[in-house]
XYZ file of C-alpha atoms in Angstrom:
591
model
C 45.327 10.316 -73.367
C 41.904 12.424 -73.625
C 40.605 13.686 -76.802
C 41.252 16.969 -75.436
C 45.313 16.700 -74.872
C 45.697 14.644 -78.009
C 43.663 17.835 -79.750
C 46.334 20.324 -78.648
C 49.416 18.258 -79.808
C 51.354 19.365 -82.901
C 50.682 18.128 -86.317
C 52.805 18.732 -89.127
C 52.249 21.042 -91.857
C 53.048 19.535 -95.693
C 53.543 23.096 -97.318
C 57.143 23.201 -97.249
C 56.635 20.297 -99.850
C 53.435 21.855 -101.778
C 50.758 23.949 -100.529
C 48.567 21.315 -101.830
C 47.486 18.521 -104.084
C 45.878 20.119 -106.546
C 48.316 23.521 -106.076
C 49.942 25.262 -109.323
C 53.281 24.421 -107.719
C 52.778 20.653 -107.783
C 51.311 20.792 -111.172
C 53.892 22.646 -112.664
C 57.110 20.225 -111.015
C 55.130 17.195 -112.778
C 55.060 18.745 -115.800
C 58.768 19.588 -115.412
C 59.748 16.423 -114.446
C 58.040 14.933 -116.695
C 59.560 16.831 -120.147
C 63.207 16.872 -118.476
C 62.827 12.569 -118.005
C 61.565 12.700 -121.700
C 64.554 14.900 -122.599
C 67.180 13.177 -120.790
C 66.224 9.479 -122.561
C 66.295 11.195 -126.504
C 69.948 13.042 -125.046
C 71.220 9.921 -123.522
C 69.547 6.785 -124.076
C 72.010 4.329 -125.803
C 75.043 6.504 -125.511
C 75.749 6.482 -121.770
C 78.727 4.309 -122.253
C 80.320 6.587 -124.859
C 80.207 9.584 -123.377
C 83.699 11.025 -121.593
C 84.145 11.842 -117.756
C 82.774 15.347 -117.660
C 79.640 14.262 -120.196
C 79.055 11.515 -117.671
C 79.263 13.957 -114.654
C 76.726 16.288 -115.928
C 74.364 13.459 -116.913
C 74.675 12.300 -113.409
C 74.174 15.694 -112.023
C 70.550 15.907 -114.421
C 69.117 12.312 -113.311
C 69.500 13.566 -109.799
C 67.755 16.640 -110.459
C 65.248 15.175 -112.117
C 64.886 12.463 -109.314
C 64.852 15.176 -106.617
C 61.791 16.558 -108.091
C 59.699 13.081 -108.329
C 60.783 12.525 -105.198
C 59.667 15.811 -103.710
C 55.987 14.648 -104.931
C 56.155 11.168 -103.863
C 57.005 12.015 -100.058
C 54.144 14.770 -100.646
C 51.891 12.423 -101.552
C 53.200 9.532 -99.085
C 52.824 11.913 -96.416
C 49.608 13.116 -96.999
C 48.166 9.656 -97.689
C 49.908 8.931 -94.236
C 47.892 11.356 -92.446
C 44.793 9.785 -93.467
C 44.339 6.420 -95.246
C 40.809 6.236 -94.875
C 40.147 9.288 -97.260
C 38.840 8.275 -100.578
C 39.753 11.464 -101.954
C 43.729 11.446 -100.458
C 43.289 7.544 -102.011
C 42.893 8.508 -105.354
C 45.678 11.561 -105.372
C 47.765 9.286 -104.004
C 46.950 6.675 -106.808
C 47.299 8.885 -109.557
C 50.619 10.352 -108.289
C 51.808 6.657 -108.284
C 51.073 6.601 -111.956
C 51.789 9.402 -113.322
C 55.464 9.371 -111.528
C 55.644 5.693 -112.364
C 55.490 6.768 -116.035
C 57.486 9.781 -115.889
C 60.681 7.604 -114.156
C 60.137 4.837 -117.020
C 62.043 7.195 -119.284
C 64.805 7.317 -116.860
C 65.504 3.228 -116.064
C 68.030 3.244 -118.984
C 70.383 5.360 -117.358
C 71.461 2.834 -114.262
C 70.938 -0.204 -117.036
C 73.678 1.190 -119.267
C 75.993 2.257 -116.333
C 75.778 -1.252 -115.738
C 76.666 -2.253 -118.340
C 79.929 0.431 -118.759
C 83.209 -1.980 -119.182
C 84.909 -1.662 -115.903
C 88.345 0.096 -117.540
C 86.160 2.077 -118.677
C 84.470 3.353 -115.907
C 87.627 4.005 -114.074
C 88.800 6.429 -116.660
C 85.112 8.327 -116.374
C 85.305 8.106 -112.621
C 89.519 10.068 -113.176
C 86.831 13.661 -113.576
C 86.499 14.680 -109.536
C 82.838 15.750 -110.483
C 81.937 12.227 -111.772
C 83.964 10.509 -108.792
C 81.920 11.939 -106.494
C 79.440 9.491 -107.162
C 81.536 6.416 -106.949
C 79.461 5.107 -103.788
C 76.291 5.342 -105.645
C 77.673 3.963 -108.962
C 79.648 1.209 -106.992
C 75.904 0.161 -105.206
C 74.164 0.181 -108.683
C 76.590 -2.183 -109.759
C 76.324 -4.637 -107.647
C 72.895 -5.538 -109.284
C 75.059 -5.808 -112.632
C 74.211 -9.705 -112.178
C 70.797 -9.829 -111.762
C 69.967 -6.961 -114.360
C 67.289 -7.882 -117.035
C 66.675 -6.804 -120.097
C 65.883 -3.111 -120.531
C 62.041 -3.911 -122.088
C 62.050 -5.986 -119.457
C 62.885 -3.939 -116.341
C 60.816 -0.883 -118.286
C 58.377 -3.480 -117.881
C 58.963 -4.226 -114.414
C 58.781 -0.992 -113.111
C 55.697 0.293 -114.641
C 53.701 -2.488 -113.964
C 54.753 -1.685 -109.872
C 51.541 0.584 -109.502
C 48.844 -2.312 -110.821
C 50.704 -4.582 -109.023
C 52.578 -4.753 -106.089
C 51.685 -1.427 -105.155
C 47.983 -1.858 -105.404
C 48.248 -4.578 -102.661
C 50.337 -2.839 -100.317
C 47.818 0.068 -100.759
C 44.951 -2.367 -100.361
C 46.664 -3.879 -96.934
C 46.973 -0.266 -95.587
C 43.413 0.926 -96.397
C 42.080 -2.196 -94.954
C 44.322 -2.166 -91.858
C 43.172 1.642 -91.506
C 39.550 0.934 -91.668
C 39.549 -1.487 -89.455
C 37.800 -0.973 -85.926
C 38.123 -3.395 -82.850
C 35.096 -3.564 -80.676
C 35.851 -2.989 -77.170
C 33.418 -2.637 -74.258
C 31.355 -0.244 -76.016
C 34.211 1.787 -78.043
C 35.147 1.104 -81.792
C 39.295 1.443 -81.355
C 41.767 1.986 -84.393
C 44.579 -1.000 -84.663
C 46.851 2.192 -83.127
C 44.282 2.155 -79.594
C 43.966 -1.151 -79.682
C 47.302 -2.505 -79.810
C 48.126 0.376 -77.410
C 45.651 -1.115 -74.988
C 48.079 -4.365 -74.856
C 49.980 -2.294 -72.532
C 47.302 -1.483 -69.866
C 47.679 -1.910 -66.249
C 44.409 -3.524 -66.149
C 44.583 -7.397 -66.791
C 41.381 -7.645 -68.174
C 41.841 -4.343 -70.002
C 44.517 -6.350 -72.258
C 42.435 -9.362 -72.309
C 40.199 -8.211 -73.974
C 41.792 -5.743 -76.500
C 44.153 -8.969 -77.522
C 41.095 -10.990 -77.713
C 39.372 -8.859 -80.366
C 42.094 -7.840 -82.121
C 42.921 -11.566 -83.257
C 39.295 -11.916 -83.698
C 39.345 -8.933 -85.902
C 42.408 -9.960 -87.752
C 41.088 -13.706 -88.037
C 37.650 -12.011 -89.316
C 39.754 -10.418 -92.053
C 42.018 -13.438 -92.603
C 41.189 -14.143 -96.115
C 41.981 -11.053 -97.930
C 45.685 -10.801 -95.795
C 46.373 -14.166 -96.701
C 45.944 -13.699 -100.075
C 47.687 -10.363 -99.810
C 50.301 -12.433 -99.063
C 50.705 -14.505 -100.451
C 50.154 -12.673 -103.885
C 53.300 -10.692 -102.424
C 54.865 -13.624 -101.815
C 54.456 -15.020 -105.409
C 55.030 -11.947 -106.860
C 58.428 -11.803 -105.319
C 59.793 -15.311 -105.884
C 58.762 -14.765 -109.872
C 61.137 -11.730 -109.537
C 63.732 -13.221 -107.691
C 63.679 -16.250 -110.224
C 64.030 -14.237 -113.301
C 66.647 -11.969 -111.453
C 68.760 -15.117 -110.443
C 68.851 -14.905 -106.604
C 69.732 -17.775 -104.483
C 67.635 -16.770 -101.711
C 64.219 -14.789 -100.798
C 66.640 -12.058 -98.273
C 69.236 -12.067 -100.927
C 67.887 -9.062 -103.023
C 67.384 -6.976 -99.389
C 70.814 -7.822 -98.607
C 72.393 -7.045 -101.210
C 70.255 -3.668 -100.811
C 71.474 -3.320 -97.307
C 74.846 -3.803 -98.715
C 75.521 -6.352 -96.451
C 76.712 -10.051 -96.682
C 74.497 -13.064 -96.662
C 76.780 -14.617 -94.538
C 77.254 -11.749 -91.943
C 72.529 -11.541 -91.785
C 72.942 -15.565 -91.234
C 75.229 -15.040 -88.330
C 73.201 -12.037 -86.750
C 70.355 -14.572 -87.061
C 72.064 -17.507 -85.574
C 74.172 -15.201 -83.005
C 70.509 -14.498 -81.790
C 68.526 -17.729 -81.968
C 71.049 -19.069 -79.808
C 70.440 -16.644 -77.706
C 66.611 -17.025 -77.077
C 67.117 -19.388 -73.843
C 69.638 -16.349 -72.071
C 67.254 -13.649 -73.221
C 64.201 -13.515 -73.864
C 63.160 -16.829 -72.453
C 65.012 -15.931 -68.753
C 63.212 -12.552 -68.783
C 59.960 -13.410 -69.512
C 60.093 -16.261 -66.593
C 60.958 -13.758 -64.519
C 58.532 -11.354 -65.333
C 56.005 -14.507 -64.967
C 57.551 -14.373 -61.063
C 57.537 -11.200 -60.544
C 53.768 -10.815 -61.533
C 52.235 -13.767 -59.731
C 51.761 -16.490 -62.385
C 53.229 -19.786 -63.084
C 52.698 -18.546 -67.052
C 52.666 -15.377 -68.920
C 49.316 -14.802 -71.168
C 50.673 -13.551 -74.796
C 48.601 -10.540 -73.756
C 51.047 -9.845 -70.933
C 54.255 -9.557 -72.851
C 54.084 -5.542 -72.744
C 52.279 -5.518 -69.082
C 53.561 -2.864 -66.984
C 55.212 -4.458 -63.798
C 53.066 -4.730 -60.573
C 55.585 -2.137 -59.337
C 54.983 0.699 -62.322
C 53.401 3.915 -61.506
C 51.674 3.869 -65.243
C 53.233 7.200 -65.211
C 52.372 8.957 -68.120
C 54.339 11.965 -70.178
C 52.786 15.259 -71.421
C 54.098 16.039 -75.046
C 55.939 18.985 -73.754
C 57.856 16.898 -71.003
C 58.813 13.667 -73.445
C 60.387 16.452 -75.753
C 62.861 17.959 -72.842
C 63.422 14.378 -71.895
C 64.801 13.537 -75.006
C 66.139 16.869 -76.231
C 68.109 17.097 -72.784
C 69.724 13.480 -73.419
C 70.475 14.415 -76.840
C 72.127 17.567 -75.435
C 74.352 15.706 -72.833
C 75.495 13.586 -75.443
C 76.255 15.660 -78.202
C 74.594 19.848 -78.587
C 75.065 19.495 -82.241
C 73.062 16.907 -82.282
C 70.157 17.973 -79.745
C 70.137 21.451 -81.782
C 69.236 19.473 -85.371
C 66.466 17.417 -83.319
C 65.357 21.023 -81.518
C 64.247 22.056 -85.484
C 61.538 19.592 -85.740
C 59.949 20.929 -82.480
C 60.270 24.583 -83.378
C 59.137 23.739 -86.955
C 55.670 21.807 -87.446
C 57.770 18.905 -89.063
C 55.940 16.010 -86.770
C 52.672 14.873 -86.276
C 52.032 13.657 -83.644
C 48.243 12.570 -82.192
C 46.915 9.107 -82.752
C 43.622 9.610 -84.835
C 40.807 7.309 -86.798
C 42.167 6.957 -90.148
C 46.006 7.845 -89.567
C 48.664 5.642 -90.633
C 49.851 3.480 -87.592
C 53.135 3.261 -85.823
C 55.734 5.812 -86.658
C 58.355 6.514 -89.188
C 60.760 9.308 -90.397
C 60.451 10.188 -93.952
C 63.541 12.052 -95.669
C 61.888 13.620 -97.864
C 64.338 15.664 -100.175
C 67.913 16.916 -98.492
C 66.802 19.984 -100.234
C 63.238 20.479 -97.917
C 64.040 18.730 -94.404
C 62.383 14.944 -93.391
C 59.548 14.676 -91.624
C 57.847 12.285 -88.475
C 54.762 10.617 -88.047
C 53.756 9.566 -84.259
C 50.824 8.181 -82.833
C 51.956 9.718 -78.972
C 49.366 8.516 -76.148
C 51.583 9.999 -73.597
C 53.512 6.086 -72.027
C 57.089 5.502 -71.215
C 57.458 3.673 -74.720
C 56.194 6.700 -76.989
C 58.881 8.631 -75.634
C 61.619 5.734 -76.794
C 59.503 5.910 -79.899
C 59.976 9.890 -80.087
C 63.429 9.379 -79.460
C 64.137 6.539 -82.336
C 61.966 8.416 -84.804
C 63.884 11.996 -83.778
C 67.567 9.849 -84.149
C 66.122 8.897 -87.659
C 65.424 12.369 -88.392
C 68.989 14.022 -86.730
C 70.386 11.162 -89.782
C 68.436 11.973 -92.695
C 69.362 16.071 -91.991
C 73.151 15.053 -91.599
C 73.031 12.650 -94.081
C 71.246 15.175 -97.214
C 74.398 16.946 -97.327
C 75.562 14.330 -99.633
C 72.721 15.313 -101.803
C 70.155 13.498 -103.072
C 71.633 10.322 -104.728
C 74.484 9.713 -101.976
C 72.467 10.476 -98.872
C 70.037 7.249 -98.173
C 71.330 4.788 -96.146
C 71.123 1.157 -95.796
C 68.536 -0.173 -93.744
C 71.576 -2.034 -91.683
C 73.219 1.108 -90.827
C 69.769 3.330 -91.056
C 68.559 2.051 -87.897
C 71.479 3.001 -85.679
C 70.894 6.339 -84.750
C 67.710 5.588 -84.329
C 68.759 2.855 -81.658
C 71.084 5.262 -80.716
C 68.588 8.196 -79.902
C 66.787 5.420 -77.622
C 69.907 4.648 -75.374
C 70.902 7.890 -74.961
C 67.201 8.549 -73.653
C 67.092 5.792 -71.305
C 70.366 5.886 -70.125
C 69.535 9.827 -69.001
C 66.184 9.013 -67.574
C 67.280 6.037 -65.543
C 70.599 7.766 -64.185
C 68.540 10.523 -62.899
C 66.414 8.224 -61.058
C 66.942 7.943 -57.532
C 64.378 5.218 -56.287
C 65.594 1.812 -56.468
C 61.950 0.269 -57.378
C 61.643 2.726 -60.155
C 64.996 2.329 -61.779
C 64.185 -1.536 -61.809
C 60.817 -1.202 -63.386
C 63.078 1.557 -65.916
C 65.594 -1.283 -66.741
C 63.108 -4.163 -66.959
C 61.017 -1.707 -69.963
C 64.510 -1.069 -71.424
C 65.230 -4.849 -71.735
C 61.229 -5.406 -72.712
C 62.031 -2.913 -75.536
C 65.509 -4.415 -76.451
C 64.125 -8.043 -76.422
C 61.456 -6.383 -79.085
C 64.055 -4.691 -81.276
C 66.373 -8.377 -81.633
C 64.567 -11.576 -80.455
C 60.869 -10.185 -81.497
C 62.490 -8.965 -84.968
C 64.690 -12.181 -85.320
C 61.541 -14.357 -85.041
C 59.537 -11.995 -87.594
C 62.768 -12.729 -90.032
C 61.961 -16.222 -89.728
C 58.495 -16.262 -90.136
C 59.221 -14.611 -93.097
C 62.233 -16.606 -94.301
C 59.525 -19.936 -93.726
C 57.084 -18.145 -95.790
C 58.618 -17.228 -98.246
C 60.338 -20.515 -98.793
C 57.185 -22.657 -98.455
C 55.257 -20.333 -101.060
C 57.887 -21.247 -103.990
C 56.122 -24.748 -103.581
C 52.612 -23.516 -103.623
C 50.398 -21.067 -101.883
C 49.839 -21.187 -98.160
C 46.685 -21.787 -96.289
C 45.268 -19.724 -93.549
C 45.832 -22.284 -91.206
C 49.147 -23.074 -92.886
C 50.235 -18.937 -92.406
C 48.694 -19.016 -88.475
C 51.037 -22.496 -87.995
C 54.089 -20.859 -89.094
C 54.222 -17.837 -86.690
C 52.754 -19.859 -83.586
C 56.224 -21.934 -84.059
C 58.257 -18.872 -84.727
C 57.070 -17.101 -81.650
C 56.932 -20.064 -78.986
C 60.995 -20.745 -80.312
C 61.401 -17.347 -79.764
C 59.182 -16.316 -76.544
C 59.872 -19.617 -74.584
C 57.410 -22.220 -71.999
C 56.739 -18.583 -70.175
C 53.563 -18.072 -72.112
C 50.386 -19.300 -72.782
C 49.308 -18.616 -76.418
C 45.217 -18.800 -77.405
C 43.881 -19.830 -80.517
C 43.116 -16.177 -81.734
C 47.026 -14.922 -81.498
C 47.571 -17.304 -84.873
C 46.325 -14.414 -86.409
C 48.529 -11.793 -85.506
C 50.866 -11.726 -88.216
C 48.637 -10.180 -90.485
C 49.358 -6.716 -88.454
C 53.105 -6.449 -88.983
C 52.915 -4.046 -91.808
C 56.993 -4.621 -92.666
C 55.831 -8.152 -94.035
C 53.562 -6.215 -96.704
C 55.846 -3.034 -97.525
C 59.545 -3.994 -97.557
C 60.052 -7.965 -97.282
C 63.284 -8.329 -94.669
C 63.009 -5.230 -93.558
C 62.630 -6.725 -89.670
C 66.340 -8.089 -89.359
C 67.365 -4.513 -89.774
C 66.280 -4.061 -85.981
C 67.950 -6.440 -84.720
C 71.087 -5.664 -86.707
C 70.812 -1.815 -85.407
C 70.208 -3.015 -82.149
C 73.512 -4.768 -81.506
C 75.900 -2.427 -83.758
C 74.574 0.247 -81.355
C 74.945 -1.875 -77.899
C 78.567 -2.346 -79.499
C 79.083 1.183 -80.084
C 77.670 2.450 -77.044
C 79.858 -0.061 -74.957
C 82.924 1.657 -77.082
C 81.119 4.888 -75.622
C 81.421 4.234 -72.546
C 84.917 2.710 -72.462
C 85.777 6.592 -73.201
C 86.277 6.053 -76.914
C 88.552 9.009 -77.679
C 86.736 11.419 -79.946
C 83.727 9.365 -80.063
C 80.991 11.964 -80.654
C 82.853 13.436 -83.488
C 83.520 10.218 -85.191
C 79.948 9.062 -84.496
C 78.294 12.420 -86.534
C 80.751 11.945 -89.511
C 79.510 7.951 -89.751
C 75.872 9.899 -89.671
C 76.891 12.624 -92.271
C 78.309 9.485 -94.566
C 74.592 8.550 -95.429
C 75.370 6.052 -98.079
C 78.833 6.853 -99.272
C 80.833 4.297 -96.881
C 80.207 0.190 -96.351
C 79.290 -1.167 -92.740
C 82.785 -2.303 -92.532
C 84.059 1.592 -93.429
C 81.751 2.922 -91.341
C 82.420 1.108 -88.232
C 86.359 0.319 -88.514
C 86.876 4.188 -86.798
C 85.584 2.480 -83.734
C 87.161 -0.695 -83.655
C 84.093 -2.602 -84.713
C 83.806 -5.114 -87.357
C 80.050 -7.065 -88.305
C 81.602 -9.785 -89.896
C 83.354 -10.907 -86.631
C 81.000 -13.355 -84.745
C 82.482 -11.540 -81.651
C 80.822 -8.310 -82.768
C 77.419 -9.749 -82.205
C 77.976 -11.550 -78.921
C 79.421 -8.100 -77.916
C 76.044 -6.164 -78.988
C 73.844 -9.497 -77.533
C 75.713 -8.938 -74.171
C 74.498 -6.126 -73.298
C 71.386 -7.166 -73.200
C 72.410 -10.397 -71.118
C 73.974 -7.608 -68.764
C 70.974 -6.045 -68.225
C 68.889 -9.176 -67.080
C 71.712 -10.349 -64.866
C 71.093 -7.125 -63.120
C 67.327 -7.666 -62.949
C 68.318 -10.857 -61.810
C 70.131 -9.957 -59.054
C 68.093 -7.436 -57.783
C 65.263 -9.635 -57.412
């Protein structure tokens, strides 16, 4: 995309949240927050589990005021960072509005503590006052930490050490990552260009943006190793004091999911690898000439591809209009983020990379980040991230403790947005060639969101693991996800020295450790709902926006059983793995 189209595309305006950083406005919610948090602890602080059902009610009802507002400045200030990491000044705002919240929410970590520790009788006479029973769902998910709560000095502690720790690493990997420039016949590209450049139609094009990149990465390899593996460290001392079995045990019990139904998504898809992604990929080798794939080929458009490219205003009607077919309640929540400057959307030096949705406040509205260059998969992307957003609008009618989602069920409208959007665009093409080369992306996209995600779990899971013994090597970190993606990616590919390096990229490893299965686990709940779709599920569309409106109110399992579906039946996953099977037998044939 030229400078000149990417200058004209929309880019989101902040002032909804605060006109500024250094605005009156902003100023004067810290302040607030910060004498109401101060308030709250003298009012409550050691009394919580005294206090009758309507006292308990109202407290609830001032911690999530109080919340709202710190969490009106932290998306502020996320966001704005987010627009551009490489400014010192943004850096520092950003820094300071990490500590100063990070203090102000100390004086409110003994609220959740001594809910905790409430004796479950009771509770259950508190929870008999409807206004205190409306928070059941969030009390319920609090609770299940009950085990693996520590001391309150120590989770005080904890929590305001976050900003000098943790936090200054993941801020560290994200200033590095967006200073970072890849050399590239003559032009200085952002990890955003570059990556996109992976997808050229020009062999040597990808060659030799996957070339420098690892070289980049490996140039850099010292500080992200030790990034992470202070992140690594950092967590198992946590997990240790906390009592968890397991590295993913904390994020699933987060996700409010079962270990035992994450080990069977991950098994349901490693034994998958040989019927998905290592078919496709030797028939993509076929269909492009070569005995073996190049790892810089994985995203290659198909001999046959136009390298058609979409204007901003035509991958909005594309995925408006499929929203529309599907459901108009839904298309007219996504049409609000185009009429309102809620997304920004040009790739630029110094902007965050990738995309995301950010929620916000249900009281303001979420907002997107893009980085749009105008290909097939930024429209997918534009769908996912507009499915995210449709959830987070539905979903803030709970209100602002009952609204966020797990990341198991927080991916599936997003996953949902996509197949809607690709099954409109490739029903309304007519050429044969072109609905192959639509189908093959789909799969390439699918085979990204399980098996690609599924092997970053298990880097992960081998990191993790190996770190409790001792901290990892360079060479040790580069071994670990060369094994992890030949299981995964199959004898199709050859894989140069310089691709070691590219786990230092994946920024999920850095910001929310087992994030990735979430993916994978959206990807095949919403292959299994869409197959109950098109079986003519009666009253499917309805049932589908009240699961959205739930946010985080209802389980997987409550969430789901309306449609039949149920995660902790192996069957469930072999139903949402199928689909993708389905598609490749297609590809198959039609070859």
């Amino acid at each position: 995309m030229s400078e000149a189209a990417a200058s004209n595309l929309p880019r989101w305006d902040l002032s909804d949240l605060y006109p500024g950083p250094q605005s009156e406005e902003l100023k004067r919610d810290l302040d607030r927050a910060g004498r109401d948090a101060i308030a709250f602890e003298d009012k409550h602080a050691g009394r919580v589990a005294s206090l009758d059902g309507g006292s308990f009610a109202n407290a609830i009802g001032d911690y999530e005021r109080i919340t709202e507002i710190l969490h009106r400045i932290f998306s502020y200030a996320q966001l704005l960072h987010a627009s551009d990491v490489s400014n010192p000044d943004i850096g520092r705002f950003y820094q300071d509005i990490q500590e100063k919240g990070t203090e102000i929410s100390a004086h409110l970590i003994f609220f959740t503590l001594e809910i905790n520790r409430i004796d479950d009788s009771k509770l259950e006479e508190m929870l008999k006052v409807p206004d205190a029973a409306r928070y059941a769902p969030w009390i319920r998910d609090i609770r299940a930490f009950r085990a693996h709560q520590l001391s309150d000095e120590l989770e005080k502690m904890l929590h305001e050490k976050e900003v000098a720790g943790r936090g200054s690493f993941v801020r560290l990997f994200d200033e590095t990552m967006a200073s970072l420039r890849f050399p590239v016949n003559g032009e200085d590209l952002t990890i955003t260009q570059v990556t996109d450049r992976l997808s050229s139609r020009e062999p040597e094009k990808r060659k030799a943006a996957a070339k420098v990149m690892g070289t980049v990465l490996g140039d850099n390899m010292r500080l992200f190793s030790l990034i992470t593996n202070t992140l690594a460290k950092d967590k198992e001392i946590e997990d240790r004091w906390r009592g968890y079995a397991r590295p993913v045990s904390s994020r699933n019990l987060a996700n409010q999911v079962e270990d035992e139904v994450v080990d069977a998504l991950v098994t349901a898809v490693k034994g998958s690898y040989g019927d998905l992604s290592h078919r496709y990929y030797r028939l993509k080798a076929r269909w492009m000439g070569m005995e073996k794939l190049d790892y810089w080929d994985r995203n290659a458009p198909l001999p046959e591809d136009t390298d058609r490219t979409y204007s901003w205003d035509e991958a909005r009607e594309t995925v408006l209009s499929a929203y529309s077919r599907f459901s108009p309640e839904l298309a007219d929540i996504g049409r609000k983020f185009f009429d309102n400057p809620w997304i920004d959307v040009p790739a630029r030096p110094g902007k965050a990379s990738g995309a995301f949705a950010h929620p916000t406040v249900p009281s303001v509205h979420p907002y997107l980040l893009l980085n749009f260059m105008g290909r097939g998969r930024d429209v997918m992307t534009l769908a996912h991230e507009l499915g995210h957003g449709c959830h987070q609008v539905l979903a803030g009618e709970q209100g602002p403790l009952l609204s966020a989602t797990p990341l198991t069920l927080a991916e599936t409208a997003s996953v949902f947005g996509e197949m809607m959007t690709f099954r409109s665009m490739v029903d309304a093409e007519t050429d044969a060639t072109r609905r192959r080369v639509m189908l093959a992306g789909k799969v390439e996209d699918m085979l990204n969101t399980v098996v690609r995600q599924i092997a970053f779990h298990e880097f992960e899971r081998h990191v993790h693991d190996e770190r409790r013994n001792g901290e990892l090597s360079e060479e040790r970190l580069g071994e670990i996800w060369m094994q992890c993606q030949r299981e995964s990616l199959g004898d199709a590919f050859r894989f140069d020295d310089e691709y070691k390096n590219y786990w230092a990229y994946i920024p999920h490893f850095i910001h929310s450790p087992f994030y990735v299965y979430a993916y994978a686990f959206g990807d095949c709940l919403v292959n299994a709902l869409y197959s109950v779709f098109l079986e003519g599920h009666e009253g499917f569309q309805k049932k589908y926006l009240d699961m959205l409106r739930a946010g985080g109110t209802k389980t997987h399992k409550d969430l789901l059983a309306p449609f039949g579906l149920d995660a902790s039946d192996p069957a469930f996953w072999k139903r949402g793995l199928t689909v993708i099977s389905g598609f490749i037998d297609e590809l198959e044939e039609v070859s």
